[in-house]
Every structure is written in C-alpha cells, then in structure tokens.
mmCIF file of C-alpha atoms in Angstrom:
data_model
loop_
_atom_site.group_PDB
_atom_site.id
_atom_site.type_symbol
_atom_site.label_atom_id
_atom_site.label_comp_id
_atom_site.label_asym_id
_atom_site.label_seq_id
_atom_site.Cartn_x
_atom_site.Cartn_y
_atom_site.Cartn_z
ATOM 1 C CA VAL A 1 4.198 -29.497 -44.502
ATOM 2 C CA VAL A 2 7.754 -30.885 -44.423
ATOM 3 C CA ASP A 3 10.814 -29.534 -46.322
ATOM 4 C CA ILE A 4 12.566 -33.155 -46.750
ATOM 5 C CA LEU A 5 15.572 -31.583 -47.319
ATOM 6 C CA SER A 6 16.052 -29.428 -44.400
ATOM 7 C CA LYS A 7 14.302 -31.981 -42.117
ATOM 8 C CA GLN A 8 11.968 -29.003 -40.897
ATOM 9 C CA ILE A 9 8.305 -28.847 -40.295
ATOM 10 C CA THR A 10 7.514 -25.648 -42.292
ATOM 11 C CA GLU A 11 3.803 -25.274 -41.852
ATOM 12 C CA ILE A 12 0.742 -26.719 -40.178
ATOM 13 C CA LEU A 13 -2.447 -26.775 -42.233
ATOM 14 C CA PRO A 14 -5.660 -27.521 -39.912
ATOM 15 C CA LEU A 15 -8.332 -29.049 -41.800
ATOM 16 C CA GLY A 16 -11.219 -27.492 -39.700
ATOM 17 C CA PHE A 17 -14.697 -28.412 -39.170
ATOM 18 C CA LYS A 18 -17.685 -29.694 -40.914
ATOM 19 C CA ASP A 19 -21.379 -28.259 -40.273
ATOM 20 C CA PHE A 20 -23.685 -31.279 -39.855
ATOM 21 C CA SER A 21 -26.712 -28.672 -39.770
ATOM 22 C CA LEU A 22 -26.033 -27.833 -43.523
ATOM 23 C CA GLN A 23 -28.122 -29.137 -46.392
ATOM 24 C CA GLY A 24 -26.182 -31.933 -47.873
ATOM 25 C CA ASN A 25 -23.810 -32.643 -44.707
ATOM 26 C CA GLU A 26 -26.869 -34.356 -42.621
ATOM 27 C CA ILE A 27 -26.302 -37.599 -40.635
ATOM 28 C CA ASP A 28 -27.881 -40.445 -39.053
ATOM 29 C CA PRO A 29 -26.733 -39.520 -35.462
ATOM 30 C CA SER A 30 -28.594 -42.437 -33.266
ATOM 31 C CA ASN A 31 -28.224 -46.181 -33.277
ATOM 32 C CA ARG A 32 -31.508 -46.245 -31.103
ATOM 33 C CA ASP A 33 -33.886 -44.534 -32.750
ATOM 34 C CA ASP A 34 -35.114 -47.356 -34.659
ATOM 35 C CA ARG A 35 -35.055 -45.230 -37.914
ATOM 36 C CA LEU A 36 -32.627 -45.077 -41.102
ATOM 37 C CA GLU A 37 -32.565 -41.604 -41.822
ATOM 38 C CA LEU A 38 -30.365 -38.616 -42.551
ATOM 39 C CA ARG A 39 -31.027 -35.290 -40.783
ATOM 40 C CA SER A 40 -29.492 -31.813 -39.907
ATOM 41 C CA VAL A 41 -28.246 -31.730 -36.511
ATOM 42 C CA PRO A 42 -26.480 -28.866 -34.546
ATOM 43 C CA ALA A 43 -23.341 -30.280 -34.265
ATOM 44 C CA PHE A 44 -19.991 -30.280 -36.268
ATOM 45 C CA GLY A 45 -17.814 -32.822 -37.565
ATOM 46 C CA MET A 46 -13.725 -32.916 -37.031
ATOM 47 C CA TYR A 47 -11.890 -33.676 -40.283
ATOM 48 C CA GLN A 48 -9.832 -36.313 -39.198
ATOM 49 C CA PRO A 49 -8.450 -38.501 -41.976
ATOM 50 C CA ASP A 50 -7.645 -42.087 -41.364
ATOM 51 C CA ALA A 51 -6.149 -42.854 -44.817
ATOM 52 C CA ILE A 52 -4.631 -40.385 -47.161
ATOM 53 C CA ALA A 53 -3.689 -40.813 -50.725
ATOM 54 C CA TYR A 54 -2.091 -38.399 -53.281
ATOM 55 C CA TYR A 55 -2.602 -37.832 -57.001
ATOM 56 C CA SER A 56 -1.801 -35.242 -59.589
ATOM 57 C CA VAL A 57 -3.786 -33.498 -62.437
ATOM 58 C CA ASN A 58 -2.018 -31.411 -65.043
ATOM 59 C CA GLY A 59 0.743 -30.764 -62.540
ATOM 60 C CA GLN A 60 -1.513 -30.079 -59.692
ATOM 61 C CA ASP A 61 -1.177 -31.755 -56.607
ATOM 62 C CA PHE A 62 -3.992 -32.998 -54.604
ATOM 63 C CA ILE A 63 -4.538 -34.660 -51.243
ATOM 64 C CA VAL A 64 -7.538 -37.419 -50.748
ATOM 65 C CA THR A 65 -8.701 -38.311 -47.199
ATOM 66 C CA ALA A 66 -11.082 -40.755 -45.634
ATOM 67 C CA ASN A 67 -12.527 -38.703 -43.088
ATOM 68 C CA GLU A 68 -13.290 -41.766 -40.466
ATOM 69 C CA GLY A 69 -12.547 -39.829 -37.027
ATOM 70 C CA ASP A 70 -11.434 -41.398 -33.921
ATOM 71 C CA GLY A 71 -11.318 -40.318 -29.954
ATOM 72 C CA ARG A 72 -8.176 -40.247 -28.037
ATOM 73 C CA GLU A 73 -8.282 -42.746 -25.166
ATOM 74 C CA TYR A 74 -5.029 -43.261 -22.968
ATOM 75 C CA GLU A 75 -4.597 -45.931 -20.286
ATOM 76 C CA GLY A 76 -2.134 -44.967 -17.772
ATOM 77 C CA ASN A 77 -1.780 -42.917 -14.527
ATOM 78 C CA PRO A 78 -3.081 -40.401 -15.451
ATOM 79 C CA GLY A 79 -5.072 -41.530 -18.263
ATOM 80 C CA PHE A 80 -6.925 -39.368 -20.688
ATOM 81 C CA VAL A 81 -10.555 -39.893 -22.133
ATOM 82 C CA GLU A 82 -12.208 -37.266 -24.504
ATOM 83 C CA VAL A 83 -15.077 -39.284 -25.745
ATOM 84 C CA PHE A 84 -18.544 -38.772 -24.286
ATOM 85 C CA ARG A 85 -22.049 -39.224 -25.720
ATOM 86 C CA VAL A 86 -24.306 -35.912 -25.906
ATOM 87 C CA GLY A 87 -26.668 -37.888 -23.332
ATOM 88 C CA ASP A 88 -24.095 -38.155 -20.783
ATOM 89 C CA ASP A 89 -24.056 -36.236 -17.398
ATOM 90 C CA GLU A 90 -20.762 -35.148 -18.353
ATOM 91 C CA ILE A 91 -22.019 -33.012 -21.005
ATOM 92 C CA VAL A 92 -23.983 -30.157 -20.081
ATOM 93 C CA LEU A 93 -25.551 -28.164 -23.070
ATOM 94 C CA ASP A 94 -25.949 -24.235 -22.930
ATOM 95 C CA ALA A 95 -29.469 -23.569 -22.451
ATOM 96 C CA GLU A 96 -29.290 -20.236 -24.882
ATOM 97 C CA ALA A 97 -27.311 -22.274 -27.308
ATOM 98 C CA PHE A 98 -29.722 -25.218 -27.185
ATOM 99 C CA PRO A 99 -32.795 -24.053 -25.997
ATOM 100 C CA ASP A 100 -34.278 -27.428 -26.597
ATOM 101 C CA PHE A 101 -31.335 -29.531 -24.661
ATOM 102 C CA GLU A 102 -33.457 -31.858 -22.827
ATOM 103 C CA THR A 103 -34.955 -33.083 -26.052
ATOM 104 C CA LEU A 104 -31.761 -33.124 -27.890
ATOM 105 C CA GLN A 105 -30.005 -35.168 -25.373
ATOM 106 C CA LEU A 106 -32.548 -37.972 -25.641
ATOM 107 C CA ASP A 107 -31.271 -41.210 -27.415
ATOM 108 C CA GLU A 108 -33.475 -41.033 -30.346
ATOM 109 C CA ASN A 109 -32.139 -37.517 -31.270
ATOM 110 C CA LEU A 110 -28.520 -36.613 -30.289
ATOM 111 C CA GLY A 111 -28.150 -38.441 -26.972
ATOM 112 C CA ARG A 112 -26.037 -41.152 -28.370
ATOM 113 C CA LEU A 113 -23.765 -39.079 -30.597
ATOM 114 C CA GLU A 114 -20.293 -39.281 -29.547
ATOM 115 C CA VAL A 115 -18.534 -35.965 -29.088
ATOM 116 C CA THR A 116 -15.161 -34.447 -27.617
ATOM 117 C CA ASN A 117 -15.121 -32.968 -24.271
ATOM 118 C CA THR A 118 -12.114 -30.558 -25.461
ATOM 119 C CA LEU A 119 -14.089 -28.569 -27.618
ATOM 120 C CA GLY A 120 -17.573 -26.559 -27.543
ATOM 121 C CA ASP A 121 -17.451 -24.454 -24.596
ATOM 122 C CA THR A 122 -16.876 -21.155 -26.378
ATOM 123 C CA ASP A 123 -17.504 -18.397 -23.477
ATOM 124 C CA GLY A 124 -15.502 -20.873 -20.768
ATOM 125 C CA ASP A 125 -18.461 -21.242 -18.284
ATOM 126 C CA GLY A 126 -18.176 -24.902 -18.099
ATOM 127 C CA ASP A 127 -20.978 -25.854 -20.450
ATOM 128 C CA PHE A 128 -21.050 -26.590 -24.145
ATOM 129 C CA ASP A 129 -22.173 -24.070 -26.448
ATOM 130 C CA GLU A 130 -21.165 -26.308 -29.661
ATOM 131 C CA LEU A 131 -20.948 -30.224 -30.347
ATOM 132 C CA TYR A 132 -17.873 -31.361 -32.160
ATOM 133 C CA ALA A 133 -18.144 -35.066 -33.244
ATOM 134 C CA PHE A 134 -15.138 -37.605 -34.296
ATOM 135 C CA GLY A 135 -14.859 -37.552 -38.217
ATOM 136 C CA ALA A 136 -16.505 -35.936 -40.932
ATOM 137 C CA ARG A 137 -18.358 -39.092 -42.443
ATOM 138 C CA SER A 138 -17.006 -38.533 -45.784
ATOM 139 C CA ILE A 139 -14.146 -38.161 -48.212
ATOM 140 C CA SER A 140 -12.603 -34.766 -49.016
ATOM 141 C CA ILE A 141 -10.022 -33.583 -51.815
ATOM 142 C CA TRP A 142 -7.662 -30.927 -50.731
ATOM 143 C CA SER A 143 -5.032 -29.006 -52.738
ATOM 144 C CA GLY A 144 -1.450 -29.371 -52.270
ATOM 145 C CA GLN A 145 -1.827 -26.118 -49.814
ATOM 146 C CA GLY A 146 -4.427 -27.765 -47.840
ATOM 147 C CA GLN A 147 -7.517 -25.957 -49.159
ATOM 148 C CA LEU A 148 -10.547 -27.942 -49.340
ATOM 149 C CA VAL A 149 -11.744 -28.581 -53.024
ATOM 150 C CA PHE A 150 -14.493 -31.277 -52.492
ATOM 151 C CA ASP A 151 -16.324 -32.832 -49.595
ATOM 152 C CA SER A 152 -18.709 -35.825 -50.441
ATOM 153 C CA GLY A 153 -21.145 -34.288 -47.758
ATOM 154 C CA ASN A 154 -23.471 -37.054 -46.895
ATOM 155 C CA GLN A 155 -23.225 -39.027 -50.210
ATOM 156 C CA LEU A 156 -21.357 -42.122 -48.718
ATOM 157 C CA ALA A 157 -24.294 -42.685 -46.143
ATOM 158 C CA ALA A 158 -26.800 -41.918 -48.953
ATOM 159 C CA ILE A 159 -26.039 -43.776 -51.319
ATOM 160 C CA ALA A 160 -25.492 -46.815 -48.660
ATOM 161 C CA LEU A 161 -29.002 -46.120 -47.693
ATOM 162 C CA GLU A 162 -30.417 -45.966 -51.053
ATOM 163 C CA ARG A 163 -28.758 -49.117 -52.308
ATOM 164 C CA THR A 164 -27.979 -51.126 -49.383
ATOM 165 C CA PRO A 165 -30.111 -50.081 -46.438
ATOM 166 C CA GLU A 166 -29.615 -53.427 -44.820
ATOM 167 C CA ALA A 167 -25.745 -52.611 -44.397
ATOM 168 C CA PHE A 168 -26.516 -48.928 -43.859
ATOM 169 C CA ASN A 169 -23.904 -47.523 -41.130
ATOM 170 C CA GLY A 170 -22.983 -51.114 -39.695
ATOM 171 C CA GLY A 171 -23.121 -54.068 -42.450
ATOM 172 C CA VAL A 172 -25.308 -56.877 -42.794
ATOM 173 C CA GLY A 173 -26.780 -58.004 -39.315
ATOM 174 C CA ASN A 174 -25.592 -54.655 -37.760
ATOM 175 C CA VAL A 175 -27.486 -52.091 -39.603
ATOM 176 C CA ASP A 176 -27.432 -48.741 -37.925
ATOM 177 C CA SER A 177 -25.183 -50.116 -35.187
ATOM 178 C CA ARG A 178 -22.450 -47.220 -36.207
ATOM 179 C CA SER A 179 -24.895 -44.249 -36.689
ATOM 180 C CA ASP A 180 -23.549 -42.932 -33.354
ATOM 181 C CA ASP A 181 -19.913 -43.489 -33.932
ATOM 182 C CA ALA A 182 -18.583 -42.666 -37.617
ATOM 183 C CA GLY A 183 -21.680 -43.506 -39.663
ATOM 184 C CA PRO A 184 -20.389 -45.065 -42.931
ATOM 185 C CA GLU A 185 -16.745 -45.273 -41.427
ATOM 186 C CA PRO A 186 -14.598 -44.318 -44.644
ATOM 187 C CA GLU A 187 -11.601 -46.080 -43.438
ATOM 188 C CA ALA A 188 -9.379 -46.567 -46.998
ATOM 189 C CA VAL A 189 -8.786 -44.276 -50.042
ATOM 190 C CA SER A 190 -6.598 -45.677 -53.140
ATOM 191 C CA VAL A 191 -6.244 -43.756 -56.168
ATOM 192 C CA GLN A 192 -5.733 -45.494 -59.503
ATOM 193 C CA GLN A 193 -4.977 -44.154 -63.020
ATOM 194 C CA ILE A 194 -7.330 -46.126 -65.423
ATOM 195 C CA GLY A 195 -6.615 -44.918 -68.893
ATOM 196 C CA ASP A 196 -6.923 -41.346 -68.971
ATOM 197 C CA ARG A 197 -9.019 -41.251 -65.762
ATOM 198 C CA GLN A 198 -7.948 -40.885 -62.001
ATOM 199 C CA ILE A 199 -10.335 -43.303 -60.304
ATOM 200 C CA LEU A 200 -10.778 -43.287 -56.400
ATOM 201 C CA PHE A 201 -11.627 -46.341 -54.483
ATOM 202 C CA VAL A 202 -13.080 -46.086 -50.986
ATOM 203 C CA GLY A 203 -13.309 -48.629 -48.366
ATOM 204 C CA LEU A 204 -16.293 -48.294 -45.743
ATOM 205 C CA GLU A 205 -14.933 -50.428 -42.807
ATOM 206 C CA ARG A 206 -18.140 -51.750 -40.798
ATOM 207 C CA ASN A 207 -20.385 -51.691 -44.121
ATOM 208 C CA SER A 208 -17.910 -53.895 -45.940
ATOM 209 C CA GLN A 209 -18.192 -51.901 -48.975
ATOM 210 C CA VAL A 210 -15.904 -50.417 -51.750
ATOM 211 C CA MET A 211 -17.521 -47.064 -53.427
ATOM 212 C CA VAL A 212 -15.728 -45.906 -56.653
ATOM 213 C CA PHE A 213 -15.643 -42.455 -57.891
ATOM 214 C CA ASP A 214 -13.895 -40.735 -60.941
ATOM 215 C CA ILE A 215 -11.858 -38.089 -59.610
ATOM 216 C CA THR A 216 -10.439 -36.721 -62.966
ATOM 217 C CA ASN A 217 -11.818 -33.606 -62.140
ATOM 218 C CA PRO A 218 -11.159 -32.766 -58.517
ATOM 219 C CA SER A 219 -14.045 -30.198 -57.819
ATOM 220 C CA PHE A 220 -16.819 -32.419 -59.653
ATOM 221 C CA PRO A 221 -16.083 -36.202 -58.797
ATOM 222 C CA GLU A 222 -18.515 -38.307 -60.171
ATOM 223 C CA PHE A 223 -19.734 -41.654 -58.290
ATOM 224 C CA VAL A 224 -19.224 -44.690 -60.511
ATOM 225 C CA GLN A 225 -20.145 -47.733 -58.527
ATOM 226 C CA LEU A 226 -20.956 -49.325 -54.901
#
C-alpha cells in the first residue's frame, strides 16, 4: 500500500499460499506422466501475480490477479537460482512429512514439479518438510485491503481440459508441456464494464486462449466463455 501524497509505503500485504492438496485446487504436476488429469498433491502454490487489474463495485475496491508465478534466476557473480524440481538431488524430502518420498519423486508423480529451495525447511534440519511451487495456476479477486475474496481453484485447467484437451497446459502441438511449470499459465487480466456488468478477460499464455468471466459479484464470478 502506497500513500501517494506522502510518497511512503505504508503497508505490505502478503498474498500467502494455496494448498494444492485441497479439493478444488487439484493440478496436473507432471509433463511426463502420459496423462491429462488434475489430482491433489502435497504441495503449495505461491500467489505470484503476473498481471494485476483494478475495478470497483458499489464503491468498493477490488484487485484481480493472474497468478502465473515465476522463479528467480540471476546471472552474475554470485548468481542466484531458486528453481529446482522435486525429483532433483538437491531436494531432499523429510521422511516423516513425506513417508512415500521415493514414489513422490518419480517423474510421473511430483518429480517434475518446479519448486523453490528458499521455502519448506520448517525445522531447519536441511530437508524439505513442505513444497512450494511457483504460482497458483488461477485468477484471484482481492479486496482493497488485501483479503482473498475469490480464487478460481483448478477452474482454468479444468475448463481447458474439458473443452480443449488438445491445448491443455501447453497449447496445440505442445499439450501437457507446461504441467510441471505453471499449468494453464494465467498471464493477463483485463476488466471491462459492458452494460451494467463487469467482465474479466483472462489470457492463458501457452494455451493461446482467453477465458471470459462475469465478475460483477466479486465473491461469485461466473464463467462465460473460452
């Protein structure tokens, strides 16, 4: 939150994380499982907006985010890389938190999922007790105070899978290729008032698709078309 008149940052509103193990938040975490399906996985997604849009309803402020996500990789001396796959040797899973860690780290399970190495070691013993992937694979609506009003859960991927399986998580000719990264890759959001309705256009980068939602009621958006 920025006070423009005083040119001061007055507050930081962390957006938090999304639990991919919960019903309605399922993802396809692998591009090497020979399956197009959404499933619950023991991992979290970081709410990392790419595009952000603003709109107002009855005098109340709302923020719309396209939660694509991205890892940090800096060249230089020293450089910095936080992007690893669950199956990489650098990612050691805690045997108590993940008793099936050997199975989880197979490519057809979670092995291909990209995660950060900067989060997840909750007890500081050098292994990962939790897994944090980049992005939330969704769109969200937040209040002007940063509270989550709505998240689309797995809706973007589910709609694409149902209606255009040939373009699922990667686009035509590259189907499933981005399941290990950002899934449907919600990249762009734009809100337009059409008549008395607030209409949201969501650009899915690799799918080469636009999804349309009626967000006149921020708590209960309605899917319109793909």
